[in-house]
PDB file of C-alpha atoms in Angstrom:
ATOM      1  CA  UNK E   3       0.000   0.000   0.000  1.00 62.00           C
ATOM      2  CA  UNK E   4       2.907   2.337   0.760  1.00 74.00           C
ATOM      3  CA  UNK E   5       4.239   1.930  -2.794  1.00 78.00           C
ATOM      4  CA  UNK E   6       0.780   2.791  -4.158  1.00 84.00           C
ATOM      5  CA  UNK E   7       0.939   6.182  -2.417  1.00 91.00           C
ATOM      6  CA  UNK E   8       4.422   6.851  -3.770  1.00 90.00           C
ATOM      7  CA  UNK E   9       3.339   6.612  -7.421  1.00 90.00           C
ATOM      8  CA  UNK E  10      -0.098   8.093  -6.720  1.00 94.00           C
ATOM      9  CA  UNK E  11       1.578  11.163  -5.176  1.00 93.00           C
ATOM     10  CA  UNK E  12       3.990  11.434  -8.111  1.00 91.00           C
ATOM     11  CA  UNK E  13       0.910  11.580 -10.373  1.00 91.00           C
ATOM     12  CA  UNK E  14      -0.707  14.228  -8.157  1.00 93.00           C
ATOM     13  CA  UNK E  15       2.440  16.333  -8.037  1.00 92.00           C
ATOM     14  CA  UNK E  16       2.976  15.986 -11.797  1.00 88.00           C
ATOM     15  CA  UNK E  17      -0.267  17.867 -12.420  1.00 91.00           C
ATOM     16  CA  UNK E  18      -0.278  20.199  -9.410  1.00 92.00           C
ATOM     17  CA  UNK E  19       3.390  21.265  -9.576  1.00 89.00           C
ATOM     18  CA  UNK E  20       3.451  25.072  -9.676  1.00 86.00           C
ATOM     19  CA  UNK E  21       6.626  25.008 -11.803  1.00 85.00           C
ATOM     20  CA  UNK E  22       5.087  22.682 -14.397  1.00 81.00           C
ATOM     21  CA  UNK E  23       1.860  24.567 -14.995  1.00 90.00           C
ATOM     22  CA  UNK E  24       1.480  23.435 -18.612  1.00 91.00           C
ATOM     23  CA  UNK E  25      -0.726  20.544 -17.501  1.00 90.00           C
ATOM     24  CA  UNK E  26      -3.022  22.883 -15.558  1.00 94.00           C
ATOM     25  CA  UNK E  27      -3.130  25.287 -18.517  1.00 95.00           C
ATOM     26  CA  UNK E  28      -4.295  22.487 -20.798  1.00 95.00           C
ATOM     27  CA  UNK E  29      -6.972  21.423 -18.303  1.00 95.00           C
ATOM     28  CA  UNK E  30      -8.137  25.024 -18.039  1.00 96.00           C
ATOM     29  CA  UNK E  31      -8.355  25.300 -21.823  1.00 95.00           C
ATOM     30  CA  UNK E  32     -10.186  21.979 -21.996  1.00 94.00           C
ATOM     31  CA  UNK E  33     -12.752  22.715 -19.265  1.00 94.00           C
ATOM     32  CA  UNK E  34     -13.360  26.482 -19.521  1.00 95.00           C
ATOM     33  CA  UNK E  35     -16.227  26.231 -22.051  1.00 93.00           C
ATOM     34  CA  UNK E  36     -18.204  23.968 -19.694  1.00 92.00           C
ATOM     35  CA  UNK E  37     -20.305  24.464 -16.558  1.00 90.00           C
ATOM     36  CA  UNK E  38     -21.330  22.176 -13.693  1.00 87.00           C
ATOM     37  CA  UNK E  39     -24.307  20.941 -15.697  1.00 89.00           C
ATOM     38  CA  UNK E  40     -21.809  19.570 -18.240  1.00 90.00           C
ATOM     39  CA  UNK E  41     -19.890  17.599 -15.588  1.00 89.00           C
ATOM     40  CA  UNK E  42     -20.338  14.229 -17.341  1.00 91.00           C
ATOM     41  CA  UNK E  43     -18.775  15.565 -20.531  1.00 90.00           C
ATOM     42  CA  UNK E  44     -15.924  17.204 -18.591  1.00 93.00           C
ATOM     43  CA  UNK E  45     -15.219  13.979 -16.655  1.00 93.00           C
ATOM     44  CA  UNK E  46     -15.209  12.064 -19.960  1.00 93.00           C
ATOM     45  CA  UNK E  47     -12.740  14.497 -21.530  1.00 93.00           C
ATOM     46  CA  UNK E  48     -10.446  14.510 -18.490  1.00 94.00           C
ATOM     47  CA  UNK E  49     -10.496  10.704 -18.333  1.00 94.00           C
ATOM     48  CA  UNK E  50      -9.716  10.467 -22.059  1.00 94.00           C
ATOM     49  CA  UNK E  51      -6.803  12.828 -21.514  1.00 95.00           C
ATOM     50  CA  UNK E  52      -5.556  10.558 -18.693  1.00 94.00           C
ATOM     51  CA  UNK E  53      -5.944   7.493 -20.930  1.00 95.00           C
ATOM     52  CA  UNK E  54      -3.915   9.168 -23.662  1.00 95.00           C
ATOM     53  CA  UNK E  55      -1.316  10.269 -21.118  1.00 92.00           C
ATOM     54  CA  UNK E  56      -1.065   6.730 -19.695  1.00 92.00           C
ATOM     55  CA  UNK E  57      -0.943   5.135 -23.165  1.00 93.00           C
ATOM     56  CA  UNK E  58       1.999   7.380 -24.052  1.00 93.00           C
ATOM     57  CA  UNK E  59       3.791   6.409 -20.841  1.00 89.00           C
ATOM     58  CA  UNK E  60       3.235   2.704 -21.551  1.00 89.00           C
ATOM     59  CA  UNK E  61       4.495   3.042 -25.131  1.00 90.00           C
ATOM     60  CA  UNK E  62       7.503   5.023 -23.957  1.00 87.00           C
ATOM     61  CA  UNK E  63       8.392   2.914 -20.894  1.00 82.00           C
ATOM     62  CA  UNK E  64       8.350  -0.235 -23.007  1.00 83.00           C
ATOM     63  CA  UNK E  65      10.278   1.666 -25.716  1.00 83.00           C
ATOM     64  CA  UNK E  66       7.653   1.169 -28.407  1.00 88.00           C
ATOM     65  CA  UNK E  67       7.743   4.919 -29.119  1.00 88.00           C
ATOM     66  CA  UNK E  68      10.834   7.093 -28.764  1.00 84.00           C
ATOM     67  CA  UNK E  69      10.551  10.800 -29.544  1.00 87.00           C
ATOM     68  CA  UNK E  70      13.061  13.565 -28.934  1.00 88.00           C
ATOM     69  CA  UNK E  71      12.318  15.471 -25.737  1.00 87.00           C
ATOM     70  CA  UNK E  72      12.647  18.909 -27.354  1.00 89.00           C
ATOM     71  CA  UNK E  73      10.006  17.999 -29.969  1.00 92.00           C
ATOM     72  CA  UNK E  74       7.546  16.893 -27.279  1.00 91.00           C
ATOM     73  CA  UNK E  75       8.303  19.945 -25.121  1.00 90.00           C
ATOM     74  CA  UNK E  76       7.460  22.093 -28.158  1.00 94.00           C
ATOM     75  CA  UNK E  77       4.252  20.183 -28.964  1.00 94.00           C
ATOM     76  CA  UNK E  78       2.832  20.476 -25.420  1.00 93.00           C
ATOM     77  CA  UNK E  79       2.304  24.263 -25.527  1.00 95.00           C
ATOM     78  CA  UNK E  80       1.099  23.909 -29.130  1.00 95.00           C
ATOM     79  CA  UNK E  81      -1.696  21.584 -27.892  1.00 94.00           C
ATOM     80  CA  UNK E  82      -2.650  24.171 -25.275  1.00 95.00           C
ATOM     81  CA  UNK E  83      -2.659  26.945 -27.892  1.00 96.00           C
ATOM     82  CA  UNK E  84      -4.833  24.920 -30.299  1.00 94.00           C
ATOM     83  CA  UNK E  85      -7.337  24.116 -27.549  1.00 94.00           C
ATOM     84  CA  UNK E  86      -7.563  27.759 -26.425  1.00 95.00           C
ATOM     85  CA  UNK E  87      -7.915  28.971 -30.042  1.00 95.00           C
ATOM     86  CA  UNK E  88     -10.669  26.400 -30.608  1.00 93.00           C
ATOM     87  CA  UNK E  89     -12.475  27.894 -27.590  1.00 93.00           C
ATOM     88  CA  UNK E  90     -12.116  31.422 -29.009  1.00 93.00           C
ATOM     89  CA  UNK E  91     -13.671  30.435 -32.319  1.00 92.00           C
ATOM     90  CA  UNK E  92     -16.494  28.346 -30.827  1.00 90.00           C
ATOM     91  CA  UNK E  93     -17.382  30.447 -27.743  1.00 88.00           C
ATOM     92  CA  UNK E  94     -21.097  31.121 -27.584  1.00 80.00           C
ATOM     93  CA  UNK E  95     -21.923  28.924 -30.553  1.00 79.00           C
ATOM     94  CA  UNK E  96     -24.471  26.130 -30.258  1.00 67.00           C
ATOM     95  CA  UNK E  97     -22.609  23.563 -32.354  1.00 56.00           C
ATOM     96  CA  UNK E  98     -20.842  22.043 -29.311  1.00 54.00           C
ATOM     97  CA  UNK E  99     -22.655  18.713 -29.774  1.00 57.00           C
ATOM     98  CA  UNK E 100     -21.460  18.457 -33.351  1.00 51.00           C
ATOM     99  CA  UNK E 101     -17.869  19.205 -32.398  1.00 62.00           C
ATOM    100  CA  UNK E 102     -17.703  16.808 -29.403  1.00 67.00           C
ATOM    101  CA  UNK E 103     -16.303  13.966 -31.548  1.00 78.00           C
ATOM    102  CA  UNK E 104     -13.510  16.257 -32.692  1.00 78.00           C
ATOM    103  CA  UNK E 105     -12.873  17.384 -29.089  1.00 83.00           C
ATOM    104  CA  UNK E 106     -12.789  13.743 -27.895  1.00 86.00           C
ATOM    105  CA  UNK E 107     -10.232  12.762 -30.539  1.00 87.00           C
ATOM    106  CA  UNK E 108      -8.091  15.848 -29.949  1.00 88.00           C
ATOM    107  CA  UNK E 109      -8.182  15.358 -26.161  1.00 91.00           C
ATOM    108  CA  UNK E 110      -7.015  11.748 -26.458  1.00 92.00           C
ATOM    109  CA  UNK E 111      -4.270  12.727 -28.924  1.00 93.00           C
ATOM    110  CA  UNK E 112      -3.120  15.648 -26.764  1.00 93.00           C
ATOM    111  CA  UNK E 113      -3.042  13.317 -23.751  1.00 94.00           C
ATOM    112  CA  UNK E 114      -0.577  11.148 -25.665  1.00 94.00           C
ATOM    113  CA  UNK E 115       1.636  14.169 -26.389  1.00 94.00           C
ATOM    114  CA  UNK E 116       1.580  15.297 -22.753  1.00 91.00           C
ATOM    115  CA  UNK E 117       2.353  11.752 -21.576  1.00 91.00           C
ATOM    116  CA  UNK E 118       5.385  11.608 -23.841  1.00 90.00           C
ATOM    117  CA  UNK E 119       6.583  14.826 -22.213  1.00 86.00           C
ATOM    118  CA  UNK E 120       6.722  13.128 -18.826  1.00 83.00           C
ATOM    119  CA  UNK E 121       7.974   9.745 -20.002  1.00 84.00           C
ATOM    120  CA  UNK E 122      11.729  10.328 -19.616  1.00 77.00           C
ATOM    121  CA  UNK E 123      11.366  11.314 -15.973  1.00 78.00           C
ATOM    122  CA  UNK E 124       8.965   8.452 -15.298  1.00 79.00           C
ATOM    123  CA  UNK E 125      11.322   5.929 -16.922  1.00 78.00           C
ATOM    124  CA  UNK E 126      14.151   7.183 -14.702  1.00 78.00           C
ATOM    125  CA  UNK E 127      12.197   6.438 -11.496  1.00 78.00           C
ATOM    126  CA  UNK E 128      11.068   2.999 -12.660  1.00 74.00           C
ATOM    127  CA  UNK E 129      13.359   0.018 -12.594  1.00 64.00           C
ATOM    128  CA  UNK E 130      13.147  -3.704 -13.040  1.00 60.00           C
ATOM    129  CA  UNK E 131      11.435  -5.858 -15.617  1.00 59.00           C
ATOM    130  CA  UNK E 132       8.335  -5.087 -17.674  1.00 56.00           C
ATOM    131  CA  UNK E 133       5.898  -6.713 -15.237  1.00 59.00           C
ATOM    132  CA  UNK E 134       7.122  -4.517 -12.371  1.00 76.00           C
ATOM    133  CA  UNK E 135       6.303  -1.373 -14.385  1.00 79.00           C
ATOM    134  CA  UNK E 136       2.605  -2.035 -14.972  1.00 83.00           C
ATOM    135  CA  UNK E 137       1.348  -1.473 -11.415  1.00 87.00           C
ATOM    136  CA  UNK E 138       3.325   1.770 -10.872  1.00 88.00           C
ATOM    137  CA  UNK E 139       1.958   3.066 -14.196  1.00 88.00           C
ATOM    138  CA  UNK E 140      -1.617   2.365 -13.053  1.00 90.00           C
ATOM    139  CA  UNK E 141      -0.974   3.981  -9.655  1.00 92.00           C
ATOM    140  CA  UNK E 142       0.555   7.010 -11.335  1.00 91.00           C
ATOM    141  CA  UNK E 143      -2.429   7.259 -13.720  1.00 91.00           C
ATOM    142  CA  UNK E 144      -4.816   7.288 -10.732  1.00 94.00           C
ATOM    143  CA  UNK E 145      -2.815  10.148  -9.213  1.00 95.00           C
ATOM    144  CA  UNK E 146      -2.983  12.036 -12.515  1.00 93.00           C
ATOM    145  CA  UNK E 147      -6.741  11.508 -12.744  1.00 94.00           C
ATOM    146  CA  UNK E 148      -7.335  12.630  -9.132  1.00 96.00           C
ATOM    147  CA  UNK E 149      -5.248  15.787  -9.607  1.00 96.00           C
ATOM    148  CA  UNK E 150      -6.986  16.601 -12.887  1.00 95.00           C
ATOM    149  CA  UNK E 151     -10.393  16.244 -11.246  1.00 96.00           C
ATOM    150  CA  UNK E 152      -9.259  18.651  -8.504  1.00 96.00           C
ATOM    151  CA  UNK E 153      -8.121  21.228 -11.072  1.00 95.00           C
ATOM    152  CA  UNK E 154     -11.321  20.909 -13.119  1.00 96.00           C
ATOM    153  CA  UNK E 155     -13.529  21.093  -9.998  1.00 96.00           C
ATOM    154  CA  UNK E 156     -11.774  24.296  -8.868  1.00 95.00           C
ATOM    155  CA  UNK E 157     -12.149  25.765 -12.370  1.00 95.00           C
ATOM    156  CA  UNK E 158     -15.864  24.881 -12.502  1.00 95.00           C
ATOM    157  CA  UNK E 159     -16.394  26.487  -9.073  1.00 95.00           C
ATOM    158  CA  UNK E 160     -14.547  29.620 -10.207  1.00 95.00           C
ATOM    159  CA  UNK E 161     -16.587  29.623 -13.422  1.00 94.00           C
ATOM    160  CA  UNK E 162     -19.817  29.343 -11.434  1.00 95.00           C
ATOM    161  CA  UNK E 163     -18.834  32.241  -9.152  1.00 95.00           C
ATOM    162  CA  UNK E 164     -17.778  34.484 -12.047  1.00 95.00           C
ATOM    163  CA  UNK E 165     -20.944  33.743 -14.016  1.00 93.00           C
ATOM    164  CA  UNK E 166     -23.446  34.014 -11.138  1.00 94.00           C
ATOM    165  CA  UNK E 167     -21.942  36.568  -8.743  1.00 94.00           C
ATOM    166  CA  UNK E 168     -20.147  38.798 -11.252  1.00 93.00           C
ATOM    167  CA  UNK E 169     -22.685  38.166 -14.057  1.00 93.00           C
ATOM    168  CA  UNK E 170     -20.149  37.224 -16.736  1.00 92.00           C
ATOM    169  CA  UNK E 171     -21.784  35.422 -19.627  1.00 94.00           C
ATOM    170  CA  UNK E 172     -20.464  31.935 -20.367  1.00 92.00           C
ATOM    171  CA  UNK E 173     -19.213  33.225 -23.720  1.00 94.00           C
ATOM    172  CA  UNK E 174     -17.309  36.131 -22.150  1.00 95.00           C
ATOM    173  CA  UNK E 175     -15.801  33.868 -19.492  1.00 96.00           C
ATOM    174  CA  UNK E 176     -14.615  31.450 -22.186  1.00 96.00           C
ATOM    175  CA  UNK E 177     -13.165  34.277 -24.284  1.00 96.00           C
ATOM    176  CA  UNK E 178     -11.339  35.930 -21.358  1.00 96.00           C
ATOM    177  CA  UNK E 179      -9.884  32.680 -20.015  1.00 97.00           C
ATOM    178  CA  UNK E 180      -8.889  31.433 -23.472  1.00 97.00           C
ATOM    179  CA  UNK E 181      -7.168  34.744 -24.232  1.00 97.00           C
ATOM    180  CA  UNK E 182      -5.351  34.539 -20.876  1.00 97.00           C
ATOM    181  CA  UNK E 183      -4.194  30.976 -21.652  1.00 97.00           C
ATOM    182  CA  UNK E 184      -2.974  32.057 -25.105  1.00 97.00           C
ATOM    183  CA  UNK E 185      -1.097  34.949 -23.502  1.00 97.00           C
ATOM    184  CA  UNK E 186       0.677  32.549 -21.138  1.00 97.00           C
ATOM    185  CA  UNK E 187       1.419  29.830 -23.695  1.00 97.00           C
ATOM    186  CA  UNK E 188       2.830  31.929 -26.554  1.00 97.00           C
ATOM    187  CA  UNK E 189       5.992  32.842 -24.557  1.00 96.00           C
ATOM    188  CA  UNK E 190       6.392  29.122 -23.778  1.00 95.00           C
ATOM    189  CA  UNK E 191       6.355  28.362 -27.506  1.00 96.00           C
ATOM    190  CA  UNK E 192       8.797  31.180 -28.269  1.00 95.00           C
ATOM    191  CA  UNK E 193      11.158  29.982 -25.506  1.00 93.00           C
ATOM    192  CA  UNK E 194      11.100  26.378 -26.753  1.00 92.00           C
ATOM    193  CA  UNK E 195      14.472  24.715 -27.280  1.00 89.00           C
ATOM    194  CA  UNK E 196      13.309  23.498 -30.685  1.00 90.00           C
ATOM    195  CA  UNK E 197      14.288  26.899 -32.134  1.00 90.00           C
ATOM    196  CA  UNK E 198      17.911  26.431 -30.952  1.00 83.00           C
ATOM    197  CA  UNK E 199      19.483  24.248 -33.612  1.00 63.00           C
TER     198      UNK E 199
END
């Protein structure tokens, strides 16, 4: 049980680390267009992101996929930017149901990219044979999922307060938060090591 908490806490800290806020930024971009009444859809998207993240870790830990770290570190803020831009262009529009399949696919794919970004560190803390890596991966994934649910819950509460107390429309809230996310992520893209060749 003690080992479970070790990997579970690593998963929690991976998402909630103040110095690695890219994960939180993506979750904000993913969840900002939704409200509490959409909680089932938000839980589905967050879980799909975790599945993609875990799939990438599995593929990387077992060395099925190997991608250069600087490429992945560049793609992570790109996924955040794309998600926030998608929100800007769809804010206030009623075609959310039609675009959910696209959002589901993109969320799963972006989860894979984010998982690849963490894979080198995760491989360094794992040792032993293949069988000994499966349980820590599952424990880590549970930590990731729990942390993501915390972040999304806090965002939905903040969204509720802003929309009910301060009378922001859902559209305006989505536009303001998406613009904020874009403003934070563009410097990350510019500072990427991929430009240093």
